Amino acid sequence: MKISREKWSSNFSEWFDWVISQAEIYDYGRYPVKGSGVWMPYGFKIRQNVTTLIRKLLDETGHEEVLFPLLIPETLLKKEAEHIKGFEKEVFWVTHGGEDELEERFALRPTSEVAITLMESLWIKGYSQLPRKFYQIVSVFRYETKATRPMIRVRELSTFKEAHTVHETFEDAARQVDEAVEIYSKFFDILGIPYLISRRPEWDKFAGAEYTIALDTIMPDGRALQIGTAHHLGQHFTKAMDYKVQRADGSHVHPHQTSYGISDRVIATVISINGDDHGPILPPVVAPIEGVIIPIPGKSEEDTEKINKYAMEVESVLKNSGIRVALDASEDKTPGEKYYIWELKGVPIRIEIGPRELNSGTAFLKRRDTLEGKSVKREELVKEFRNLEDQISADLRKRAWEQFKERVKRFQSLDEAKKFLENRGGIAEVPWCGQDSCGLKIEEQVQARVLGTPLKPEPSGNCVVCGKPSTNILRIAKTY
Ligand SMILES: Nc1ncnc2c1ncn2[C@@H]1O[C@H](COS(=O)(=O)NC(=O)[C@@H](N)CS)[C@@H](O)[C@H]1O
């Protein structure tokens, strides 16, 4: 028997608010600063498992973790004209220290390009020190004026991983952007999150970038969510800040840079992408508790005692093998009430230990995603548990990709694309001649956002606006 996904898909936003509060993941809307949420212990552990994973992927590809000041002086932030133009409406300012007005305002960093470029100009003088790849996982602040949403559109991005790299040439920076996209692809593949990689249109790239590559997923309500971006910054910041490095031939050149970021949105997505009306289904790799043991009382006090004792043995066998396991031995709830709570918390495997398991020396493993269960011998428990986890991870990833692929559709006319986006939602692909004017018209007529173009051009048919032969397809979607 499957659990319905009615609420999860048709009232996703309500479902998400209900899950993050009832599963005690993230307290949003009650802390008296709009757009700031609180990571509660269980949610903090999910966040920790996610950041541990991205740290691993960055550390093993030559990135060095750093930690920069939160405050950026106004004159520094304004060094790069496009950058400040793109952010000036989003910056929070600090104007006083105690009673004293500061002689210069400080910005709460909205992102750290100028801060990092300043210190790079002091640390890195010559080509032999390049390329250099830094990253930090910090809070950044953006005065979002659109409706804020927990984790998805916040004003304090409390899990902002920003990477910044320096290169001798444009080409090497372009190679780095490709590496960043590969790292993000691997990251989302491990998390089981489907995505499309698109080059953002010229009119929607990061402020101060040559070009932007973005990874977009589709949330249960059919809206697209940008979950990662990588920017080729060229020499925009190094020229604005007159930062040069010495080349092998003794000449000096402004180095080229990239930056790439992900945020709390990744956690919102990993909670939401596989869910049902009982709550989220967390992939084992990020689940704070991979398996929860629920003892089922016996007919007599004596039996129940034996069952609890056996359950504790099962707990230590799993714990000793490095599995994050919990034993819910609370006396004040029935097994059914416990099932409800742990399903709401998205625990991927439930281990039922009752009279039958006690007598046969087995454990009953129940999957959170399909609700299928199977009995395993106690001696095989760790191996069977790990195998089941691998099966669940693969099935969750497969199901998410199947749903995703159903929601990416190609159309030859704008009307069909518009209808599709208004009904089910998803990402529509239409033939495009490559002219910005047509691209902007598409956004207008479809009342949706252009996500951009595939990295490998896919000309097919005639531009849906002007009728000229297409040079590529354009992806459009209702977005967050
Ligand atoms: N208000 C927000 N709330 C949550 N996540 C956000 C918000 N704004 C942006 N993000 C996420 O942060 C990622 C990086 O932000 S960004 O503006 O595109 N890029 C940068 O800031 C660059 N400096 C790379 S670190 C985006 O891809 C998006 O997933």
Coordinates of C-alpha atoms and ligand atoms in Angstrom, one line a residue:
M1 CA 0.0 0.0 0.0
K2 CA 1.5 3.4 -1.0
I3 CA 1.0 6.6 0.9
S4 CA -0.8 9.3 -1.1
R5 CA 1.2 12.2 -2.4
E6 CA -1.8 14.5 -2.8
K7 CA -0.7 17.2 -0.3
W8 CA 3.0 16.9 -1.2
S9 CA 2.3 17.7 -4.9
S10 CA -0.8 19.8 -5.0
N11 CA -0.2 21.9 -1.8
F12 CA 3.6 21.7 -1.7
S13 CA 4.2 25.0 0.0
E14 CA 1.8 24.1 2.9
W15 CA 3.4 20.6 3.0
F16 CA 6.8 22.1 3.3
D17 CA 5.9 24.5 6.1
W18 CA 4.1 21.7 7.9
V19 CA 7.1 19.3 7.6
I20 CA 9.9 21.7 8.7
S21 CA 7.9 22.7 11.8
Q22 CA 6.3 19.3 12.8
A23 CA 9.6 17.4 12.1
E24 CA 11.4 20.1 14.1
I25 CA 13.8 20.8 11.2
Y26 CA 13.7 24.6 10.9
D27 CA 11.7 27.2 12.8
Y28 CA 10.7 29.9 10.3
G29 CA 8.6 33.0 10.8
R30 CA 8.7 33.1 14.6
Y31 CA 12.1 34.7 15.0
P32 CA 11.5 38.5 14.9
V33 CA 13.6 39.1 11.7
K34 CA 11.8 38.6 8.4
G35 CA 13.7 36.2 6.2
S36 CA 15.7 34.6 9.0
G37 CA 15.0 31.1 10.1
V38 CA 16.4 28.9 13.0
W39 CA 18.1 25.5 12.4
M40 CA 16.7 23.2 15.1
P41 CA 18.8 20.2 16.2
Y42 CA 17.3 17.6 13.8
G43 CA 17.5 20.1 10.9
F44 CA 20.9 21.1 11.9
K45 CA 22.1 17.5 11.5
I46 CA 20.6 17.3 8.0
R47 CA 22.4 20.6 7.2
Q48 CA 25.7 19.2 8.7
N49 CA 25.4 16.0 6.5
V50 CA 24.9 18.2 3.4
T51 CA 27.8 20.5 4.2
T52 CA 30.1 17.6 5.0
L53 CA 29.4 16.2 1.5
I54 CA 30.1 19.5 -0.4
R55 CA 33.2 20.0 1.7
K56 CA 34.5 16.6 0.7
L57 CA 33.8 17.2 -2.9
L58 CA 35.6 20.6 -2.8
D59 CA 38.5 19.5 -0.6
E60 CA 39.3 16.6 -2.9
T61 CA 39.4 19.0 -5.9
G62 CA 42.1 21.4 -4.5
H63 CA 39.8 23.9 -2.9
E64 CA 41.0 25.5 0.4
E65 CA 38.4 26.5 3.0
V66 CA 38.7 30.0 4.4
L67 CA 36.7 32.4 6.6
F68 CA 36.3 36.1 5.6
P69 CA 34.9 39.0 7.6
L70 CA 31.1 39.5 7.4
L71 CA 31.4 43.3 6.9
I72 CA 32.4 44.9 3.6
P73 CA 33.1 48.7 3.6
E74 CA 30.9 50.6 1.2
T75 CA 33.9 51.9 -0.9
L76 CA 35.1 48.3 -1.3
L77 CA 31.8 46.9 -2.3
K78 CA 31.3 49.7 -4.9
K79 CA 34.6 49.0 -6.7
E80 CA 33.0 46.9 -9.4
A81 CA 30.2 49.0 -11.0
E82 CA 28.1 46.2 -12.4
H83 CA 28.3 44.2 -9.2
I84 CA 27.1 47.0 -7.0
K85 CA 24.4 48.0 -9.5
G86 CA 23.2 44.4 -9.3
F87 CA 23.2 44.3 -5.5
E88 CA 22.6 47.8 -4.3
K89 CA 18.9 47.2 -3.7
E90 CA 19.7 44.0 -1.8
V91 CA 22.4 45.2 0.6
F92 CA 21.9 45.5 4.4
W93 CA 24.0 48.3 5.9
V94 CA 25.7 48.7 9.3
T95 CA 25.8 52.4 10.2
H96 CA 26.6 52.6 13.9
G97 CA 29.0 51.2 16.4
G98 CA 27.2 51.7 19.7
E99 CA 26.2 55.4 19.8
D100 CA 28.8 56.4 17.3
E101 CA 27.9 56.8 13.7
L102 CA 30.5 55.0 11.6
E103 CA 32.4 57.3 9.2
E104 CA 31.8 54.7 6.5
R105 CA 28.9 52.3 6.3
F106 CA 29.6 48.5 6.3
A107 CA 27.6 46.1 4.1
L108 CA 26.6 42.7 5.5
R109 CA 28.2 40.7 2.7
P110 CA 25.6 39.7 0.0
T111 CA 28.4 37.6 -1.5
S112 CA 32.2 38.0 -1.1
E113 CA 33.8 38.7 -4.5
V114 CA 35.3 42.1 -3.6
A115 CA 36.5 41.0 -0.1
I116 CA 38.2 37.9 -1.5
T117 CA 39.7 39.7 -4.5
L118 CA 41.2 42.3 -2.1
M119 CA 43.0 39.7 0.0
E120 CA 44.0 37.6 -3.1
S121 CA 45.8 40.7 -4.4
L122 CA 47.9 40.7 -1.2
W123 CA 48.4 36.9 -1.1
I124 CA 48.9 35.9 -4.8
K125 CA 51.5 37.8 -6.9
G126 CA 52.6 35.5 -9.6
Y127 CA 51.6 32.9 -12.1
S128 CA 53.3 30.1 -10.2
Q129 CA 50.7 30.5 -7.4
L130 CA 47.8 30.0 -9.9
P131 CA 45.2 28.6 -10.1
R132 CA 44.0 29.1 -6.5
K133 CA 40.6 27.9 -5.2
F134 CA 39.1 29.2 -2.0
Y135 CA 35.6 28.6 -0.5
Q136 CA 33.7 29.4 2.6
I137 CA 30.4 28.3 4.1
V138 CA 28.9 31.3 5.8
S139 CA 25.8 33.5 6.2
V140 CA 25.3 36.1 3.6
F141 CA 22.5 38.7 3.6
R142 CA 20.2 39.9 0.8
Y143 CA 17.3 42.3 1.3
E144 CA 14.9 40.2 -0.8
T145 CA 11.8 42.2 -1.5
K146 CA 9.9 39.3 -3.1
A147 CA 8.0 37.1 -0.7
T148 CA 10.4 35.2 1.4
R149 CA 10.1 31.4 1.7
P150 CA 11.9 29.2 4.3
M151 CA 15.3 28.1 3.0
I152 CA 14.2 28.8 -0.5
R153 CA 14.1 32.6 -0.5
V154 CA 15.5 34.0 2.7
R155 CA 17.2 37.3 3.6
E156 CA 19.8 35.6 5.8
L157 CA 21.3 32.7 3.6
S158 CA 22.7 30.8 6.6
T159 CA 24.2 28.0 4.5
F160 CA 25.9 29.9 1.7
K161 CA 28.8 27.9 0.2
E162 CA 30.7 30.4 -2.0
A163 CA 33.8 29.3 -3.9
H164 CA 36.2 31.9 -5.5
T165 CA 39.0 31.0 -7.8
V166 CA 41.9 32.9 -9.5
H167 CA 43.5 32.0 -12.9
E168 CA 46.1 33.3 -15.3
T169 CA 43.9 33.1 -18.4
F170 CA 40.3 33.3 -19.5
E171 CA 40.5 29.7 -20.7
D172 CA 41.7 28.3 -17.4
A173 CA 38.9 30.2 -15.6
A174 CA 36.4 28.7 -18.2
R175 CA 37.9 25.2 -17.4
Q176 CA 37.2 26.0 -13.7
V177 CA 33.6 26.9 -14.4
D178 CA 33.2 23.5 -16.0
E179 CA 34.8 21.8 -13.0
A180 CA 32.4 23.7 -10.7
V181 CA 29.5 22.4 -12.8
E182 CA 30.9 18.9 -12.5
I183 CA 31.3 19.1 -8.8
Y184 CA 27.7 20.4 -8.4
S185 CA 26.4 17.6 -10.7
K186 CA 28.2 15.0 -8.6
F187 CA 26.9 16.7 -5.4
F188 CA 23.2 16.6 -6.6
D189 CA 23.7 13.0 -8.0
I190 CA 24.7 11.8 -4.6
L191 CA 21.8 13.6 -3.0
G192 CA 19.5 12.2 -5.7
I193 CA 18.4 15.6 -6.9
P194 CA 17.6 15.9 -10.6
Y195 CA 18.7 19.0 -12.5
L196 CA 19.1 20.7 -15.8
I197 CA 22.3 22.6 -16.6
S198 CA 21.7 25.9 -18.5
R199 CA 23.7 28.9 -19.6
R200 CA 21.7 31.9 -18.2
P201 CA 20.7 34.4 -20.8
E202 CA 22.8 37.6 -21.1
W203 CA 20.0 39.6 -19.4
D204 CA 20.0 37.3 -16.3
K205 CA 23.6 36.6 -15.5
F206 CA 25.3 37.3 -12.2
A207 CA 26.1 41.0 -11.6
G208 CA 29.8 41.4 -12.7
A209 CA 30.1 38.1 -14.6
E210 CA 31.1 37.3 -18.2
Y211 CA 28.6 34.4 -18.2
T212 CA 26.6 32.3 -15.7
I213 CA 25.9 28.6 -15.8
A214 CA 23.0 27.4 -13.5
L215 CA 21.6 24.1 -12.3
D216 CA 17.9 24.1 -11.9
T217 CA 15.6 21.5 -10.5
I218 CA 11.8 21.3 -10.4
M219 CA 10.0 21.4 -7.1
P220 CA 6.9 19.3 -6.4
D221 CA 4.6 22.2 -7.3
G222 CA 6.1 22.3 -10.8
R223 CA 8.1 25.5 -10.3
A224 CA 11.8 25.6 -11.2
L225 CA 14.3 26.3 -8.5
Q226 CA 17.9 27.5 -9.2
I227 CA 19.9 25.3 -6.8
G228 CA 23.5 26.2 -8.0
T229 CA 25.3 28.7 -10.1
A230 CA 28.8 29.1 -11.5
H231 CA 30.0 32.4 -12.9
H232 CA 33.0 33.2 -15.2
L233 CA 34.0 36.6 -13.8
G234 CA 36.7 37.4 -16.4
Q235 CA 38.8 40.3 -15.2
H236 CA 35.8 42.4 -14.0
F237 CA 36.8 42.5 -10.4
T238 CA 40.6 42.4 -10.9
K239 CA 40.5 45.3 -13.3
A240 CA 38.1 47.2 -11.1
M241 CA 40.5 46.7 -8.2
D242 CA 43.7 47.0 -10.3
Y243 CA 45.0 43.6 -9.2
K244 CA 47.7 42.2 -11.4
V245 CA 49.9 39.1 -11.3
Q246 CA 53.3 38.6 -12.9
R247 CA 53.5 36.1 -15.8
A248 CA 56.4 33.8 -16.6
D249 CA 57.7 36.3 -19.2
G250 CA 57.8 39.0 -16.5
S251 CA 54.8 40.9 -17.9
H252 CA 51.8 41.7 -15.6
V253 CA 48.2 40.8 -16.3
H254 CA 44.9 41.1 -14.5
P255 CA 44.0 37.5 -13.5
H256 CA 40.7 35.9 -14.4
Q257 CA 38.3 34.7 -11.8
T258 CA 35.3 32.5 -11.2
S259 CA 32.8 32.1 -8.3
Y260 CA 30.2 29.5 -7.7
G261 CA 27.6 29.1 -5.0
I262 CA 24.9 27.0 -3.4
S263 CA 22.7 27.8 -0.5
D264 CA 20.1 26.6 2.0
R265 CA 18.0 25.8 -1.1
V266 CA 19.8 22.5 -1.5
I267 CA 18.5 21.4 1.9
A268 CA 15.0 22.5 1.1
T269 CA 15.3 20.4 -2.1
V270 CA 16.7 17.3 -0.5
I271 CA 13.8 17.4 2.0
S272 CA 11.2 17.9 -0.7
I273 CA 12.2 16.1 -3.8
N274 CA 11.1 12.7 -2.4
G275 CA 8.1 13.1 -0.1
D276 CA 4.6 11.9 0.5
D277 CA 1.7 12.9 2.7
H278 CA 3.4 11.4 5.8
G279 CA 6.4 13.7 5.3
P280 CA 9.8 13.8 3.7
I281 CA 11.8 10.7 2.6
L282 CA 15.4 11.5 3.4
P283 CA 18.1 9.8 1.3
P284 CA 20.3 7.8 3.8
V285 CA 23.4 9.9 2.9
V286 CA 21.9 13.0 4.7
A287 CA 19.4 11.3 7.2
P288 CA 20.4 12.2 10.8
I289 CA 18.9 8.8 11.7
E290 CA 19.3 6.1 9.1
G291 CA 17.3 3.6 11.0
V292 CA 14.9 3.8 13.9
I293 CA 14.2 0.7 16.1
I294 CA 10.6 0.4 17.3
P295 CA 10.1 -2.3 20.0
I296 CA 6.6 -3.9 19.8
P297 CA 5.4 -5.0 23.3
G298 CA 4.8 -8.7 24.0
K299 CA 1.8 -10.4 25.6
S300 CA 3.3 -10.3 29.0
E301 CA 5.6 -7.9 31.0
E302 CA 8.2 -10.6 30.9
D303 CA 8.1 -10.9 27.1
T304 CA 8.2 -7.1 26.7
E305 CA 11.3 -6.9 28.9
K306 CA 13.0 -9.5 26.7
I307 CA 12.0 -7.6 23.5
N308 CA 13.4 -4.3 24.9
K309 CA 16.6 -6.1 25.8
Y310 CA 16.8 -7.6 22.3
A311 CA 16.1 -4.2 20.7
M312 CA 19.0 -2.7 22.7
E313 CA 21.3 -5.5 21.4
V314 CA 20.2 -4.7 17.8
E315 CA 20.8 -1.0 18.4
S316 CA 24.4 -1.6 19.6
V317 CA 25.1 -4.0 16.7
L318 CA 24.0 -1.3 14.2
K319 CA 25.7 1.6 16.1
N320 CA 29.0 -0.3 16.4
S321 CA 29.0 -0.7 12.6
G322 CA 28.8 3.1 12.2
I323 CA 25.1 3.3 11.3
R324 CA 23.2 6.4 12.7
V325 CA 20.5 4.5 14.6
A326 CA 18.0 5.4 17.2
L327 CA 15.9 3.2 19.6
D328 CA 12.5 4.7 20.4
A329 CA 11.9 2.9 23.7
S330 CA 9.4 5.6 25.0
E331 CA 6.7 4.0 27.0
D332 CA 4.0 6.6 26.4
K333 CA 3.4 5.9 22.7
T334 CA 2.0 2.9 20.8
P335 CA 4.1 1.5 18.0
G336 CA 1.6 3.1 15.5
E337 CA 2.1 6.6 17.1
K338 CA 5.9 6.1 16.8
Y339 CA 5.6 5.1 13.2
Y340 CA 3.8 8.4 12.5
I341 CA 6.5 10.5 14.1
W342 CA 9.5 8.8 12.5
E343 CA 7.8 8.8 9.1
L344 CA 7.3 12.5 9.5
K345 CA 11.0 12.9 10.2
G346 CA 11.8 11.1 7.0
V347 CA 13.9 8.2 8.5
P348 CA 14.5 5.9 5.6
I349 CA 14.4 2.6 7.4
R350 CA 12.3 1.4 10.4
I351 CA 13.4 -1.7 12.3
E352 CA 10.5 -3.4 14.0
I353 CA 11.4 -5.7 16.9
G354 CA 8.4 -7.7 18.3
P355 CA 7.6 -11.2 19.7
R356 CA 8.1 -12.8 16.3
E357 CA 11.6 -11.2 15.9
L358 CA 12.5 -12.2 19.4
N359 CA 11.6 -15.8 18.9
S360 CA 13.2 -16.2 15.4
G361 CA 16.3 -14.0 16.1
T362 CA 15.5 -11.7 13.3
A363 CA 14.6 -8.0 12.7
F364 CA 11.9 -6.6 10.4
L365 CA 13.2 -3.8 8.1
K366 CA 10.5 -1.5 6.7
R367 CA 11.3 1.0 3.9
R368 CA 10.0 4.5 4.3
D369 CA 9.7 5.1 0.5
T370 CA 7.7 2.0 -0.6
L371 CA 6.6 0.7 2.9
E372 CA 7.8 -2.7 1.8
G373 CA 9.2 -4.8 4.6
K374 CA 11.4 -7.8 5.0
S375 CA 12.6 -10.0 7.8
V376 CA 16.4 -10.4 8.1
K377 CA 18.4 -12.7 10.3
R378 CA 20.2 -10.9 13.2
E379 CA 23.6 -12.2 11.9
E380 CA 23.0 -10.6 8.5
L381 CA 21.5 -7.3 9.9
V382 CA 24.3 -4.9 9.1
K383 CA 24.9 -6.2 5.6
E384 CA 21.2 -6.3 4.8
F385 CA 20.7 -2.8 6.3
R386 CA 23.4 -1.4 4.1
N387 CA 22.1 -3.2 1.0
L388 CA 18.6 -1.8 1.7
E389 CA 20.0 1.7 2.1
D390 CA 21.8 1.4 -1.3
Q391 CA 18.6 0.2 -2.9
I392 CA 16.5 3.0 -1.3
S393 CA 19.1 5.6 -2.5
A394 CA 19.1 4.3 -6.0
D395 CA 15.2 4.0 -6.1
L396 CA 14.8 7.6 -4.7
R397 CA 17.2 9.0 -7.3
K398 CA 15.6 7.0 -10.2
R399 CA 12.0 8.0 -9.2
A400 CA 13.0 11.7 -8.8
W401 CA 14.7 11.7 -12.3
E402 CA 11.7 10.0 -13.9
Q403 CA 9.3 12.6 -12.4
F404 CA 11.7 15.3 -13.5
K405 CA 12.0 14.1 -17.1
E406 CA 8.2 14.0 -17.4
R407 CA 8.2 17.7 -16.5
V408 CA 10.8 18.8 -19.1
K409 CA 8.9 19.1 -22.5
R410 CA 9.7 20.5 -25.9
F411 CA 7.2 22.6 -27.8
Q412 CA 7.0 24.1 -31.2
S413 CA 4.6 26.9 -30.2
L414 CA 4.5 29.4 -27.3
D415 CA 0.8 28.7 -26.7
E416 CA 1.5 25.0 -26.0
A417 CA 4.4 26.0 -23.8
K418 CA 2.3 28.5 -21.9
K419 CA -0.5 25.9 -21.3
F420 CA 2.0 23.3 -20.1
L421 CA 3.5 25.7 -17.6
E422 CA 0.2 26.9 -16.3
N423 CA -1.2 23.4 -15.8
R424 CA 1.4 20.9 -14.6
G425 CA 4.4 23.2 -14.5
G426 CA 7.9 22.2 -15.2
I427 CA 10.4 23.4 -17.8
A428 CA 9.3 24.1 -21.4
E429 CA 11.9 24.1 -24.2
V430 CA 11.2 26.1 -27.4
P431 CA 13.2 26.7 -30.5
W432 CA 14.9 30.1 -30.4
C433 CA 16.8 32.2 -33.0
G434 CA 19.3 33.4 -30.4
Q435 CA 18.2 37.1 -30.4
D436 CA 17.7 38.6 -26.9
S437 CA 14.7 40.5 -28.2
C438 CA 12.9 37.3 -29.0
G439 CA 14.0 35.8 -25.7
L440 CA 12.6 38.7 -23.7
K441 CA 9.4 38.5 -25.7
I442 CA 9.0 34.9 -24.8
E443 CA 9.3 35.8 -21.1
E444 CA 6.6 38.4 -21.5
Q445 CA 4.2 36.3 -23.5
V446 CA 4.5 33.2 -21.4
Q447 CA 4.7 35.1 -18.0
A448 CA 7.6 32.9 -17.1
R449 CA 11.4 33.1 -16.6
V450 CA 13.9 32.2 -19.2
L451 CA 16.4 29.7 -17.6
G452 CA 18.7 29.9 -20.6
T453 CA 20.1 27.4 -23.1
P454 CA 21.7 23.9 -23.0
L455 CA 25.5 24.0 -23.0
K456 CA 25.5 22.0 -26.3
P457 CA 23.3 23.9 -28.9
E458 CA 20.2 22.0 -30.0
P459 CA 18.7 23.8 -32.9
S460 CA 15.3 22.4 -33.8
G461 CA 12.6 24.1 -35.9
N462 CA 12.0 27.8 -36.2
C463 CA 12.1 30.5 -33.5
V464 CA 8.7 30.6 -31.8
V465 CA 8.7 34.4 -31.9
C466 CA 10.2 35.5 -35.2
G467 CA 10.1 32.3 -37.3
K468 CA 13.8 32.4 -38.2
P469 CA 15.7 29.1 -38.1
S470 CA 16.5 28.3 -34.5
T471 CA 20.2 28.3 -33.3
N472 CA 19.3 26.6 -30.0
I473 CA 16.4 25.9 -27.7
L474 CA 15.4 28.2 -24.9
R475 CA 14.2 26.8 -21.5
I476 CA 11.4 28.6 -19.7
A477 CA 9.7 28.0 -16.4
K478 CA 7.7 29.5 -13.6
T479 CA 10.4 29.9 -11.0
Y480 CA 10.8 30.6 -7.3
Ligands
LIG1 N1 17.5 34.7 -1.3 C1 18.0 33.5 -1.4 N2 17.6 32.5 -0.6 C2 18.2 31.3 -0.7 N3 19.1 30.9 -1.7 C3 19.4 31.9 -2.5 C4 18.9 33.2 -2.5 N4 19.5 33.9 -3.5 C5 20.4 33.1 -4.1 N5 20.3 31.9 -3.6 C6 21.1 30.7 -4.0 O1 22.5 31.0 -3.9 C7 23.1 30.6 -5.1 C8 24.3 31.5 -5.4 O2 23.9 32.9 -5.5 S1 24.2 33.7 -6.8 O3 23.8 35.0 -6.5 O4 23.6 33.0 -7.9 N6 25.8 33.6 -7.0 C9 26.7 34.2 -6.1 O5 26.3 34.8 -5.1 C10 28.1 34.1 -6.6 N7 28.9 34.9 -5.7 C11 28.6 32.7 -6.5 S2 28.9 32.3 -4.8 C12 22.0 30.7 -6.2 O6 22.3 29.7 -7.2 C13 20.8 30.2 -5.4 O7 20.7 28.8 -5.4

